Amino acid sequence: MLKSALLVALAMIAFAANSILARAALTGTAIDPVTFTAIRIASGALVLVVIVHLRGSRAMGRGSWTLAGALFGYAILFALAYRSLTAATGALLLFGTVQVTMVVWGLVRGEALRARQWTGFVLAVAGLVWLLLPGLAAPPPDAGAMMIGAGLCWGVYSMRAKGTGDPARATAANFVRATLPALILAFAFISEANLDAAGVWLALASGALASGGGYVVWYAALRQITAHTAAVAQLGVPVLVAIAGVLLLAEPLNVRLAVSGLVILIGIALVTVPSARPRMDSKT
């Protein structure tokens, strides 16, 4: 129990670190989003390949170009959006969209929602819409749209990657495949590339530690917890990002973000947290 809790905590910290590292790199250093993404994916692929081989696997998973494309789409849109979004706003839009995407995916495939889950779904969507409505505290619409796109890509990746065998091996293969479009894009825009030592180190940390290492820890945790527990655990990521953004990046926490975030998290919790069932005590 303690081991699984520790693994979940480490994975959530790694996921939250991705937002903090990206925001710090793209607003505090010279590195551009395309170069950041290429370094992040390539370093993540390298770490995952090494880990797969250290585990004694004879070969990586096959992966697929569809999943690699979704992974690359998530990574590049994530980086482009974080030029203009605060860490907390970006994380909230990302994880809110991922959860909504997964719910819609389930509905399309015939999964039924109970009344409580429908209420949560509507709340989550309403919170996202309210966060994006025009106003002084609203995020830039183009950046918000890109982060929603990143969430859609990651939601599709998450659903399509289920049932692909060993998730660590499959993720390593998909990272390797996603490196190709990331490098092609980086070379296409090489004349506009900017980078410095700090930006490169932050991109490497995002790819090697927060992405590559984080996903391996997460998959290890998933073997020991239920799907509902995993879904609820992810609700803590935007909270961690908001706290870290205020403490480490001196970012503001406005009322709209706080209230809409609470509405989104409550909505997602209503969808993902299983209903309490009355216990039946049997007597003999």
XYZ file of C-alpha atoms in Angstrom:
284
model
C 0.000 0.000 0.000
C 2.788 2.386 0.928
C 4.716 1.476 -2.217
C 1.742 2.142 -4.495
C 1.011 5.472 -2.762
C 4.645 6.503 -3.191
C 4.640 5.557 -6.875
C 1.431 7.513 -7.500
C 2.817 10.550 -5.682
C 6.058 10.450 -7.674
C 4.153 10.132 -10.958
C 1.870 13.059 -10.133
C 4.892 15.187 -9.205
C 6.505 14.256 -12.537
C 3.369 15.182 -14.494
C 3.101 18.487 -12.649
C 6.807 19.125 -13.248
C 6.216 18.969 -17.003
C 4.027 22.061 -16.828
C 6.421 23.929 -14.544
C 9.497 23.031 -16.610
C 7.825 23.965 -19.897
C 6.524 27.263 -18.560
C 9.908 28.127 -17.024
C 11.775 27.255 -20.222
C 9.464 28.961 -22.691
C 9.095 32.206 -20.758
C 12.350 32.426 -18.838
C 14.939 31.229 -21.369
C 15.693 31.741 -25.051
C 14.549 28.295 -26.222
C 11.691 28.187 -28.737
C 8.722 25.755 -28.554
C 9.794 23.661 -31.576
C 13.320 23.090 -30.273
C 11.995 22.457 -26.757
C 9.623 19.799 -28.115
C 12.313 18.075 -30.185
C 14.677 17.862 -27.209
C 11.883 16.752 -24.886
C 10.669 13.915 -27.119
C 14.155 12.747 -28.135
C 15.459 12.676 -24.562
C 12.279 10.971 -23.352
C 12.656 8.341 -26.068
C 16.289 7.710 -25.093
C 15.461 7.253 -21.407
C 12.523 4.961 -22.146
C 14.598 2.793 -24.497
C 17.339 2.475 -21.869
C 14.821 1.584 -19.150
C 13.138 -1.033 -21.359
C 16.490 -2.700 -22.028
C 17.551 -2.496 -18.376
C 14.337 -4.334 -17.475
C 15.557 -7.209 -19.616
C 13.097 -6.812 -22.480
C 14.540 -8.253 -25.657
C 12.702 -5.791 -27.879
C 10.599 -2.685 -27.599
C 6.905 -2.633 -28.287
C 5.850 -2.125 -31.887
C 4.085 1.166 -31.292
C 2.131 2.815 -34.113
C 2.428 5.925 -36.229
C -1.104 6.930 -35.223
C -0.178 6.934 -31.544
C 3.163 8.578 -32.288
C 1.321 11.316 -34.186
C -1.021 11.891 -31.252
C 1.962 12.003 -28.893
C 3.783 14.515 -31.086
C 0.614 16.601 -31.484
C 0.212 16.766 -27.725
C 3.856 17.736 -27.152
C 4.082 20.501 -29.760
C 0.706 22.070 -28.905
C 1.603 21.857 -25.201
C 4.821 23.807 -25.816
C 3.225 26.389 -28.119
C 0.426 27.047 -25.636
C 2.754 27.517 -22.676
C 4.292 30.604 -24.237
C 1.171 32.493 -23.157
C -0.587 30.454 -20.455
C 0.276 30.333 -16.782
C 1.321 26.908 -15.544
C -1.915 26.443 -13.573
C -4.229 27.511 -16.409
C -2.426 25.255 -18.863
C -2.559 22.238 -16.555
C -6.236 22.782 -15.826
C -7.132 23.045 -19.516
C -4.964 20.046 -20.368
C -6.193 17.627 -17.708
C -9.787 18.853 -17.945
C -9.797 18.256 -21.699
C -8.140 14.849 -21.330
C -10.820 13.674 -18.907
C -13.673 15.084 -21.020
C -12.189 13.435 -24.125
C -12.018 10.078 -22.370
C -15.633 10.365 -21.208
C -16.820 11.264 -24.731
C -14.768 8.375 -26.132
C -16.525 6.024 -23.756
C -19.959 7.376 -24.706
C -19.228 6.917 -28.408
C -18.243 3.310 -27.701
C -21.524 2.681 -25.910
C -20.553 3.157 -22.268
C -23.413 4.477 -20.136
C -23.183 7.256 -17.551
C -25.291 7.464 -14.433
C -27.108 10.643 -13.448
C -24.303 11.641 -11.066
C -21.717 11.137 -13.792
C -23.739 13.174 -16.296
C -23.900 15.979 -13.731
C -20.134 15.814 -13.309
C -19.559 15.787 -17.062
C -21.718 18.886 -17.545
C -19.953 20.634 -14.647
C -16.509 19.869 -16.084
C -17.453 21.170 -19.535
C -19.114 24.251 -18.019
C -15.985 24.972 -15.981
C -13.796 24.758 -19.082
C -16.146 27.028 -21.039
C -16.282 29.567 -18.214
C -12.504 29.597 -17.912
C -12.243 30.432 -21.628
C -15.005 33.061 -21.789
C -13.734 36.536 -22.768
C -12.805 38.765 -19.860
C -9.895 40.307 -18.000
C -8.877 37.014 -16.411
C -9.440 34.771 -19.430
C -6.396 33.124 -21.048
C -5.470 34.138 -24.621
C -7.924 32.308 -26.917
C -5.276 30.963 -29.301
C -3.146 29.578 -26.475
C -6.236 28.139 -24.779
C -7.286 26.454 -28.023
C -3.822 24.947 -28.462
C -3.802 23.518 -24.943
C -7.262 22.054 -25.510
C -5.858 20.528 -28.707
C -2.991 19.088 -26.661
C -5.526 17.586 -24.254
C -7.493 16.063 -27.127
C -4.316 14.484 -28.516
C -3.315 13.108 -25.128
C -6.841 11.820 -24.476
C -6.865 10.009 -27.824
C -3.380 8.633 -27.138
C -4.453 7.381 -23.715
C -7.524 5.605 -25.050
C -5.893 4.137 -28.168
C -2.841 2.972 -26.189
C -4.949 0.837 -23.838
C -4.523 -2.857 -24.463
C -1.254 -2.521 -26.419
C 0.618 -4.942 -24.164
C 3.467 -3.786 -21.951
C 2.725 -0.034 -21.677
C 6.335 0.937 -20.975
C 7.577 -0.860 -24.093
C 4.753 0.545 -26.211
C 5.367 4.075 -24.929
C 9.095 3.759 -25.659
C 8.308 2.702 -29.231
C 5.859 5.565 -29.691
C 8.353 8.086 -28.307
C 10.965 6.813 -30.760
C 8.519 7.185 -33.653
C 7.413 10.647 -32.457
C 11.050 11.764 -32.504
C 10.976 11.713 -36.324
C 8.287 14.412 -36.863
C 9.743 16.414 -33.960
C 13.201 16.481 -35.593
C 11.751 17.155 -39.048
C 9.858 20.165 -37.692
C 12.942 21.378 -35.829
C 15.056 21.228 -39.003
C 12.294 22.925 -41.016
C 12.360 25.869 -38.604
C 16.074 25.784 -37.846
C 16.506 29.340 -39.136
C 14.143 30.514 -36.388
C 15.557 28.295 -33.650
C 16.665 29.848 -30.384
C 18.207 28.094 -27.431
C 20.516 28.577 -24.506
C 22.000 26.312 -21.860
C 19.197 26.888 -19.358
C 16.511 26.152 -21.945
C 18.241 22.958 -23.088
C 18.619 21.698 -19.513
C 14.941 22.388 -18.768
C 13.888 20.595 -21.973
C 16.101 17.614 -21.068
C 14.609 17.512 -17.574
C 11.105 17.621 -19.041
C 11.834 14.798 -21.478
C 14.188 12.520 -19.564
C 12.849 12.901 -16.031
C 9.276 14.240 -16.060
C 8.196 12.421 -19.249
C 10.352 9.301 -19.662
C 10.883 8.593 -15.980
C 7.428 9.830 -15.018
C 5.597 7.498 -17.394
C 7.579 4.460 -16.224
C 6.725 5.250 -12.592
C 3.083 5.818 -13.535
C 2.803 2.483 -15.326
C 4.374 0.763 -12.341
C 1.759 2.411 -10.118
C -1.097 1.374 -12.419
C -0.305 -2.288 -11.748
C -1.151 -1.765 -8.077
C -4.153 0.594 -8.126
C -7.626 0.583 -9.647
C -8.598 2.615 -12.711
C -10.811 4.849 -10.549
C -7.958 5.516 -8.155
C -5.736 6.430 -11.101
C -8.329 8.837 -12.479
C -8.867 10.514 -9.116
C -5.123 10.777 -8.494
C -4.743 12.805 -11.665
C -7.090 15.420 -10.218
C -4.236 16.449 -7.959
C -1.941 17.441 -10.833
C -3.514 20.851 -11.602
C -3.502 21.599 -7.870
C 0.189 20.756 -7.609
C 0.914 22.876 -10.689
C -1.013 25.843 -9.298
C 0.886 25.706 -6.005
C 4.255 25.291 -7.745
C 3.426 28.070 -10.203
C 2.757 30.505 -7.366
C 5.780 29.457 -5.300
C 8.374 28.858 -8.023
C 7.286 31.073 -10.909
C 5.533 33.872 -8.971
C 2.391 33.385 -11.047
C -0.911 34.949 -9.973
C -3.899 32.865 -8.911
C -7.018 34.799 -9.907
C -10.604 34.202 -8.822
C -11.800 32.922 -12.200
C -9.051 30.298 -12.343
C -9.673 29.193 -8.761
C -13.469 28.904 -9.108
C -13.504 27.370 -12.594
C -10.772 24.984 -11.511
C -12.815 23.887 -8.516
C -15.886 23.351 -10.728
C -13.865 21.296 -13.231
C -12.258 19.148 -10.542
C -15.602 18.523 -8.809
C -17.126 17.583 -12.150
C -14.351 15.152 -12.998
C -14.531 13.661 -9.509
C -18.270 13.020 -9.923
C -17.537 11.131 -13.137
C -14.557 9.128 -11.963
C -15.080 8.431 -8.258
C -17.104 5.242 -7.836
C -20.365 5.430 -5.921
C -20.297 4.153 -2.376
C -22.234 0.929 -2.154
C -23.927 -0.134 1.057
C -22.152 -2.988 2.740
C -24.136 -6.174 3.331
C -23.192 -7.982 6.485
C -23.880 -11.691 6.169
C -24.687 -13.648 9.298
C -24.578 -17.375 9.605
